[in-house]
Tab-separated table of C-alpha atoms in Angstrom:
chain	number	residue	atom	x	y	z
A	499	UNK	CA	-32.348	-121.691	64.392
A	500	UNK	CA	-31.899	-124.329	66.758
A	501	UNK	CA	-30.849	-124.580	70.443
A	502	UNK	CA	-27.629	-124.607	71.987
A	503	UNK	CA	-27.444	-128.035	71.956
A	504	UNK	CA	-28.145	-128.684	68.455
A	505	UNK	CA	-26.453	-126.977	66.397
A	506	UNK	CA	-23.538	-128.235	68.670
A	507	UNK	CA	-24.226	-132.080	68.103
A	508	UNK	CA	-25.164	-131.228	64.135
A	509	UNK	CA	-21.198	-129.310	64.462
A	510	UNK	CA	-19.805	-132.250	65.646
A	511	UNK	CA	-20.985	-134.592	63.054
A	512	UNK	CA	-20.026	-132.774	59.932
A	513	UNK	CA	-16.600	-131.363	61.514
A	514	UNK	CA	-15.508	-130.786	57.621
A	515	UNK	CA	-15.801	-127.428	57.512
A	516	UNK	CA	-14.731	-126.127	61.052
A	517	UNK	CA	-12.028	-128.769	61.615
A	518	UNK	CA	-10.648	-129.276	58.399
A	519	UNK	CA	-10.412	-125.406	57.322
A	520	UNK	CA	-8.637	-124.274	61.284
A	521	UNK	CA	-5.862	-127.044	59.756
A	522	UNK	CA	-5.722	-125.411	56.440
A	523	UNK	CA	-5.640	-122.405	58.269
A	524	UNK	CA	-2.474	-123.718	60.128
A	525	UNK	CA	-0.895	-125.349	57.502
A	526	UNK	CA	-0.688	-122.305	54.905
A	527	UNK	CA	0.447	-120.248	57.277
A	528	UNK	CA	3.959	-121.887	57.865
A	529	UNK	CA	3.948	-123.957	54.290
A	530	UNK	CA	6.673	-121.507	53.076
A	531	UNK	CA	8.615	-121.551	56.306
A	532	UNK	CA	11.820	-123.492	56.431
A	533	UNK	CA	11.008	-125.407	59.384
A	534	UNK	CA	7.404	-125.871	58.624
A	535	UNK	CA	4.776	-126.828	61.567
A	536	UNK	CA	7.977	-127.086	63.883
A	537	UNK	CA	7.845	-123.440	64.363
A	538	UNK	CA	4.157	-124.937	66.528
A	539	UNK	CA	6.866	-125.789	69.232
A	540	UNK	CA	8.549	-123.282	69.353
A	541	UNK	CA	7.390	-120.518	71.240
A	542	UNK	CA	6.486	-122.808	74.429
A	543	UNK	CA	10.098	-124.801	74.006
A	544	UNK	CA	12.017	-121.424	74.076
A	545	UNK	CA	9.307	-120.257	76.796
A	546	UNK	CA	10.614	-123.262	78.743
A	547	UNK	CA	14.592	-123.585	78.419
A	548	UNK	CA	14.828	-119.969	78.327
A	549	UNK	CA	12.616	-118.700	80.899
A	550	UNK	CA	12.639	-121.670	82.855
A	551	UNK	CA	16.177	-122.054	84.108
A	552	UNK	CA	16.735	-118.168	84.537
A	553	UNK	CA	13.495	-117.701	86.915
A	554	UNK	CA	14.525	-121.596	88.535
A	555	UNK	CA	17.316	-119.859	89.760
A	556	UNK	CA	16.081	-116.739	90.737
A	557	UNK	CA	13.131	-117.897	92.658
A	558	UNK	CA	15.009	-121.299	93.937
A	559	UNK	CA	13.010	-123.697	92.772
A	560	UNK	CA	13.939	-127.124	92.011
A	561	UNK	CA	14.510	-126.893	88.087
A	562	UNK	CA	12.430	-130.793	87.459
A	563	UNK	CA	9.363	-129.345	89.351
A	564	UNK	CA	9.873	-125.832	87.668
A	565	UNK	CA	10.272	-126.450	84.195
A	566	UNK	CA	6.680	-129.091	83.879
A	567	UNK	CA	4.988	-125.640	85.999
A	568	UNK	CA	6.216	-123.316	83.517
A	569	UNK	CA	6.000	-125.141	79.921
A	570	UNK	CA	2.639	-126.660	81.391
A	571	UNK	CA	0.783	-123.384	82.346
A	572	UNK	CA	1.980	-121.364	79.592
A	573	UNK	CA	1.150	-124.278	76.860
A	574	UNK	CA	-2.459	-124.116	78.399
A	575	UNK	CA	-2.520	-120.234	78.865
A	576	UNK	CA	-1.238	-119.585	75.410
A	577	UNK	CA	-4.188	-122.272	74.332
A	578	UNK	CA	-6.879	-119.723	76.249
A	579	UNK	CA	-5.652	-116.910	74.904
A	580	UNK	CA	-5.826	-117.969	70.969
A	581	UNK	CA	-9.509	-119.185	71.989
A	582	UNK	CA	-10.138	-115.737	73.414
A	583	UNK	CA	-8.199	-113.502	70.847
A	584	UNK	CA	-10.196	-115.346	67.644
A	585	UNK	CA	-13.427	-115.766	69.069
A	586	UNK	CA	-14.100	-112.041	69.109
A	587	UNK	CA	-14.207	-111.952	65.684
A	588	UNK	CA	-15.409	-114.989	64.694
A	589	UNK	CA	-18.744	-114.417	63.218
A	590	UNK	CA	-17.592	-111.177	61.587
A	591	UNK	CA	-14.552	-112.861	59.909
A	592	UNK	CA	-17.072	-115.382	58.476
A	593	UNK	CA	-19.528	-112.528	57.240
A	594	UNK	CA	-20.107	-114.304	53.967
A	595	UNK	CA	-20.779	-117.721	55.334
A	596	UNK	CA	-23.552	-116.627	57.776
A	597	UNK	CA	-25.103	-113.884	55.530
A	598	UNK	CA	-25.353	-116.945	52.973
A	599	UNK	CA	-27.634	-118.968	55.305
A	600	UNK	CA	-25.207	-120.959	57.257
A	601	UNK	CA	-26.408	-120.114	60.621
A	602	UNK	CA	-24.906	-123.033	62.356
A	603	UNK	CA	-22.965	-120.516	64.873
A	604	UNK	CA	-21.188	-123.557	67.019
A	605	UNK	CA	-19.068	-124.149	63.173
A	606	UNK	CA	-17.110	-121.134	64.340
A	607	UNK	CA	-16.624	-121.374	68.300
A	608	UNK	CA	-15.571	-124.506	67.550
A	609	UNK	CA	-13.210	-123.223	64.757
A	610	UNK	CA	-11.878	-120.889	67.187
A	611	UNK	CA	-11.309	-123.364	69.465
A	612	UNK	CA	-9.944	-126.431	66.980
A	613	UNK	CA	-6.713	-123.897	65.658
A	614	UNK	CA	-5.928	-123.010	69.356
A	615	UNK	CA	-5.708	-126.786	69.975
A	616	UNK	CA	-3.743	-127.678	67.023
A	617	UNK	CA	-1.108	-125.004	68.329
A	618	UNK	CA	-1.525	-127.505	71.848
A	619	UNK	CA	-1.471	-130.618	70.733
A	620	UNK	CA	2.410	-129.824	68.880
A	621	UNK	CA	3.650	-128.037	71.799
A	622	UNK	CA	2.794	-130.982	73.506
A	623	UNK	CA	4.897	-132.793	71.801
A	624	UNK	CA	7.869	-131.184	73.085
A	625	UNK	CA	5.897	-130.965	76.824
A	626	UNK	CA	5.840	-134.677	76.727
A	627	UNK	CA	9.872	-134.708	76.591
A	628	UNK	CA	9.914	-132.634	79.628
A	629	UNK	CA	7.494	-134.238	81.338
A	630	UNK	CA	9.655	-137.958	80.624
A	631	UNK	CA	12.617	-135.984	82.016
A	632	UNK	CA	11.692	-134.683	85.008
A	633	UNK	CA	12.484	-136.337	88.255
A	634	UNK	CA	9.273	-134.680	89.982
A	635	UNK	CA	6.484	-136.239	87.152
A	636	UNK	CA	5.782	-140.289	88.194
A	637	UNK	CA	5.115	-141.901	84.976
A	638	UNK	CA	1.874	-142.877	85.925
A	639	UNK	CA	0.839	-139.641	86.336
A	640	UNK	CA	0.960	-137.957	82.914
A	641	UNK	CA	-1.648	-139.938	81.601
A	642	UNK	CA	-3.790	-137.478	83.619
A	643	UNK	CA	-3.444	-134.748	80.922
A	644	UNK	CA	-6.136	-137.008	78.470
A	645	UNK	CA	-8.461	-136.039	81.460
A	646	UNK	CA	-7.784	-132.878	82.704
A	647	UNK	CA	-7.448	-131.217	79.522
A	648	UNK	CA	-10.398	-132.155	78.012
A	649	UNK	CA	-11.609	-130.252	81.154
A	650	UNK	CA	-10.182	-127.187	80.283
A	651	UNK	CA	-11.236	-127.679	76.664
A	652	UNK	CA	-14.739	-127.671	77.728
A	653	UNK	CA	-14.891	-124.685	79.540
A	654	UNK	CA	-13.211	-122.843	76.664
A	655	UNK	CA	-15.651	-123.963	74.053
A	656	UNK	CA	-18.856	-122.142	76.085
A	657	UNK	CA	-16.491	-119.227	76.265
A	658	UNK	CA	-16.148	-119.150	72.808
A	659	UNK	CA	-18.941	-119.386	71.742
A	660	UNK	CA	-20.151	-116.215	74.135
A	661	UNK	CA	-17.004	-114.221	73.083
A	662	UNK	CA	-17.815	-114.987	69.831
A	663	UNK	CA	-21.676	-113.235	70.081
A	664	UNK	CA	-20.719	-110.255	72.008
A	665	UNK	CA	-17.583	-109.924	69.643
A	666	UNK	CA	-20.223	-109.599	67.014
A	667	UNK	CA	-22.852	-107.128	68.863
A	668	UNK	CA	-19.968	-104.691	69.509
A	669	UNK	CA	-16.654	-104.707	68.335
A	670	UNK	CA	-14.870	-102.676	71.016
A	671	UNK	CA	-15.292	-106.126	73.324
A	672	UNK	CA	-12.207	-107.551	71.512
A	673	UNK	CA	-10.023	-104.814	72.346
A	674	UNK	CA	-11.391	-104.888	75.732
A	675	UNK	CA	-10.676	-107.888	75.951
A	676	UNK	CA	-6.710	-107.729	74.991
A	677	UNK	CA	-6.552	-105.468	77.923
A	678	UNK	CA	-7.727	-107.693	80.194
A	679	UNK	CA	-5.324	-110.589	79.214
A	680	UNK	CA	-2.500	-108.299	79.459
A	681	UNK	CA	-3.522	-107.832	82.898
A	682	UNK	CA	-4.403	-111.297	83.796
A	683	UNK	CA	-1.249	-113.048	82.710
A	684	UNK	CA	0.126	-110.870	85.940
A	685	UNK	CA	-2.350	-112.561	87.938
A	686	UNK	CA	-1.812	-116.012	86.773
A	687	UNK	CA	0.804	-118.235	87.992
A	688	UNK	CA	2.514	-119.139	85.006
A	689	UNK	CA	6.148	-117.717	85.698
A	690	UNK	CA	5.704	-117.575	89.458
A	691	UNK	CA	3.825	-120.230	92.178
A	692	UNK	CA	0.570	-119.820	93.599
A	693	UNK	CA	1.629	-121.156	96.814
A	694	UNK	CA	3.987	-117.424	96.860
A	695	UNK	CA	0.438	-116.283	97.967
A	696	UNK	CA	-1.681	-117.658	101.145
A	697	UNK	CA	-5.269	-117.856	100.518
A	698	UNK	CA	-5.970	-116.339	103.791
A	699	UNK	CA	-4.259	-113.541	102.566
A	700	UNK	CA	-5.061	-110.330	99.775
A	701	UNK	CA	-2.880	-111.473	97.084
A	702	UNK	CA	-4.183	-115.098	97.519
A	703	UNK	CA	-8.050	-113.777	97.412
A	704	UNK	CA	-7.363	-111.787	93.972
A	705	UNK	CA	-5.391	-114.990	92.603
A	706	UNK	CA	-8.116	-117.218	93.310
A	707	UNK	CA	-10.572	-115.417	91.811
A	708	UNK	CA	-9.021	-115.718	88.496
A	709	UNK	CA	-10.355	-118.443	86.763
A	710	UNK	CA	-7.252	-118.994	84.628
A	711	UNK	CA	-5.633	-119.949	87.939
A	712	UNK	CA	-7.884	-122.780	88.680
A	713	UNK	CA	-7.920	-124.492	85.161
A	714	UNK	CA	-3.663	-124.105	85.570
A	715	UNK	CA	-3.974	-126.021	88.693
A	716	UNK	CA	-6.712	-128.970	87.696
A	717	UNK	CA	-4.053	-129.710	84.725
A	718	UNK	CA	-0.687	-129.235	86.881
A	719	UNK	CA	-1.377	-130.266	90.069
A	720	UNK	CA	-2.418	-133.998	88.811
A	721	UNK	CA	1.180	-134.551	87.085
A	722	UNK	CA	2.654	-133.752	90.133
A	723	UNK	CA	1.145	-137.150	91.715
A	724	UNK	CA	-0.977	-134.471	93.589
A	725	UNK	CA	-5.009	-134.152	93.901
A	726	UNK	CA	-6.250	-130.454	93.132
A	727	UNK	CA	-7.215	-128.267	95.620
A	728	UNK	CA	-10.688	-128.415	96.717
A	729	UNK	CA	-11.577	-124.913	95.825
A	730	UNK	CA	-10.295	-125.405	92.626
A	731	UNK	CA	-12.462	-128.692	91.626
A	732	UNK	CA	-15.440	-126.833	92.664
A	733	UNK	CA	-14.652	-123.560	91.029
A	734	UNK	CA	-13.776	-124.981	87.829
A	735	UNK	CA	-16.835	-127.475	88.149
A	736	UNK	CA	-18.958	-124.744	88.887
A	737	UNK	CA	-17.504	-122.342	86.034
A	738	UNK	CA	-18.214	-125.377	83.536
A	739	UNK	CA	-21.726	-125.875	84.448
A	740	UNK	CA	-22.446	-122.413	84.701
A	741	UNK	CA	-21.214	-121.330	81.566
A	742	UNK	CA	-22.991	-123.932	79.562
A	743	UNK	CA	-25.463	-122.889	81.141
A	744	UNK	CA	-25.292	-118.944	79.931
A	745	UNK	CA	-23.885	-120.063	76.851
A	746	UNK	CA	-27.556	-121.500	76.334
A	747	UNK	CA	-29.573	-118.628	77.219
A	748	UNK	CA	-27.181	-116.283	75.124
A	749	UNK	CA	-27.919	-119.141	72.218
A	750	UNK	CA	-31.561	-118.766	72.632
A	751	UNK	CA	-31.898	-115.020	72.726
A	752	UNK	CA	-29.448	-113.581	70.600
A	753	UNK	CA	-28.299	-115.915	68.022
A	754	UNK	CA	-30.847	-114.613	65.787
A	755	UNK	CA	-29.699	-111.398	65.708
A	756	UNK	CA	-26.279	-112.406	64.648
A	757	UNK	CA	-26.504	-111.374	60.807
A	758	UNK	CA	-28.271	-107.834	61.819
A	759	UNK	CA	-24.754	-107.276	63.971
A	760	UNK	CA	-22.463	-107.902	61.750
């Protein structure tokens, strides 16, 4: 078994198996659909011109700076919680493979990861329509998502990966972790604005310390014609570096025991 590292670069050059079967994956799932891979759209789109301007309204916000908030944080919210939701059972869902030998354990993060970003990159699609609409987006500025998300990406493929080995060393960590994200979509400004909260004060503190509200505003803030806030550059950089880092030592201590556990 090798390192972290890898098994991560030996993922990336034979991306057959984990890329190739999360589209497959996909693709069967809506092949006898009438709309096919539209219905990918369509649970941000309706999130959007549904939610969007009802809460606009209620909250009296300007509906071109509301509407790229909303579809924007929930496209990339929606994105973390697929990672999160499949990861836990990611080695135990591919029992068979491992058992068989193939101990390459970045194959399945990564799978994890590469369906939740096929679900992305078509909501996108409609995001980019938005995003060309609205008044408060400067053109130049939407370009930024080719950086920023790639950001976010990276952060969610170390926490896949870790999800993935305690998912597989105990089983109740999945439901756990449901309860958590049912709880932490309260705490994330997705419907409502972060600025609703001051940092000085206690709402602001517990906001901040949710990471999903920092990766939300490294991605929003920038099509906005806006620079992030510094405490969210550094947390986010921080997380990143960080969590490759524990994703390593979790790697090189417990991958091994990965076909005992499951």
């Amino acid at each position: 078994m090798t390192g972290l590292g890898g098994q991560l670069a030996s993922s990336l050059r034979r991306p057959e198996f984990w890329a190739y079967s999360s589209w497959l994956d996909v693709v069967t799932r809506y092949r006898r659909t009438r709309l096919g891979l539209v219905w990918l759209m369509a649970p941000v789109l309706m999130f959007m011109f549904v939610v969007g301007p009802l809460y606009a309204g209620l909250f009296q916000r300007d509906l071109h700076v509301y509407m790229v908030h909303l579809g924007m944080g929930y496209a990339v919210w929606r994105m973390l919680v697929m990672v999160v939701t499949d990861s836990t059972t990611a080695f135990r869902s591919n029992k068979s493979f491992i058992l068989d030998g193939k101990t390459r354990l970045t194959d399945y993060a990564l799978r994890s990861l590469a369906k939740a970003l096929f679900y992305f990159a078509f909501s996108m699609v409609g995001m980019v329509g938005v995003l060309l609409w609205s008044s408060a987006v400067p053109a130049w500025a939407i370009p930024t998502v080719l950086v920023t998300v790639p950001v976010v990406v990276l952060n969610l493929l170390w926490l896949a990966y870790c999800i993935s080995l305690l998912g597989a060393r105990s089983p109740d960590f999945g439901q756990m972790l449901q309860t958590v994200l049912m709880v932490g979509m309260l705490f994330t400004p997705i419907i409502w604005e972060g600025d609703r909260y001051p940092a000085d004060s206690t709402g602001g503190i517990i906001v901040r310390l949710n990471p999903a509200f920092h990766l939300l505003e490294v991605v929003r803030e920038p099509l906005f014609g806006r620079i992030p806030g510094m405490l969210s550059m550094l947390y986010v950089g921080l997380m990143t570096v960080l969590g490759w880092v524990l994703a390593a030592i979790l790697c090189r201590r417990y991958a091994r025991y990965v076909p005992i556990w499951i």
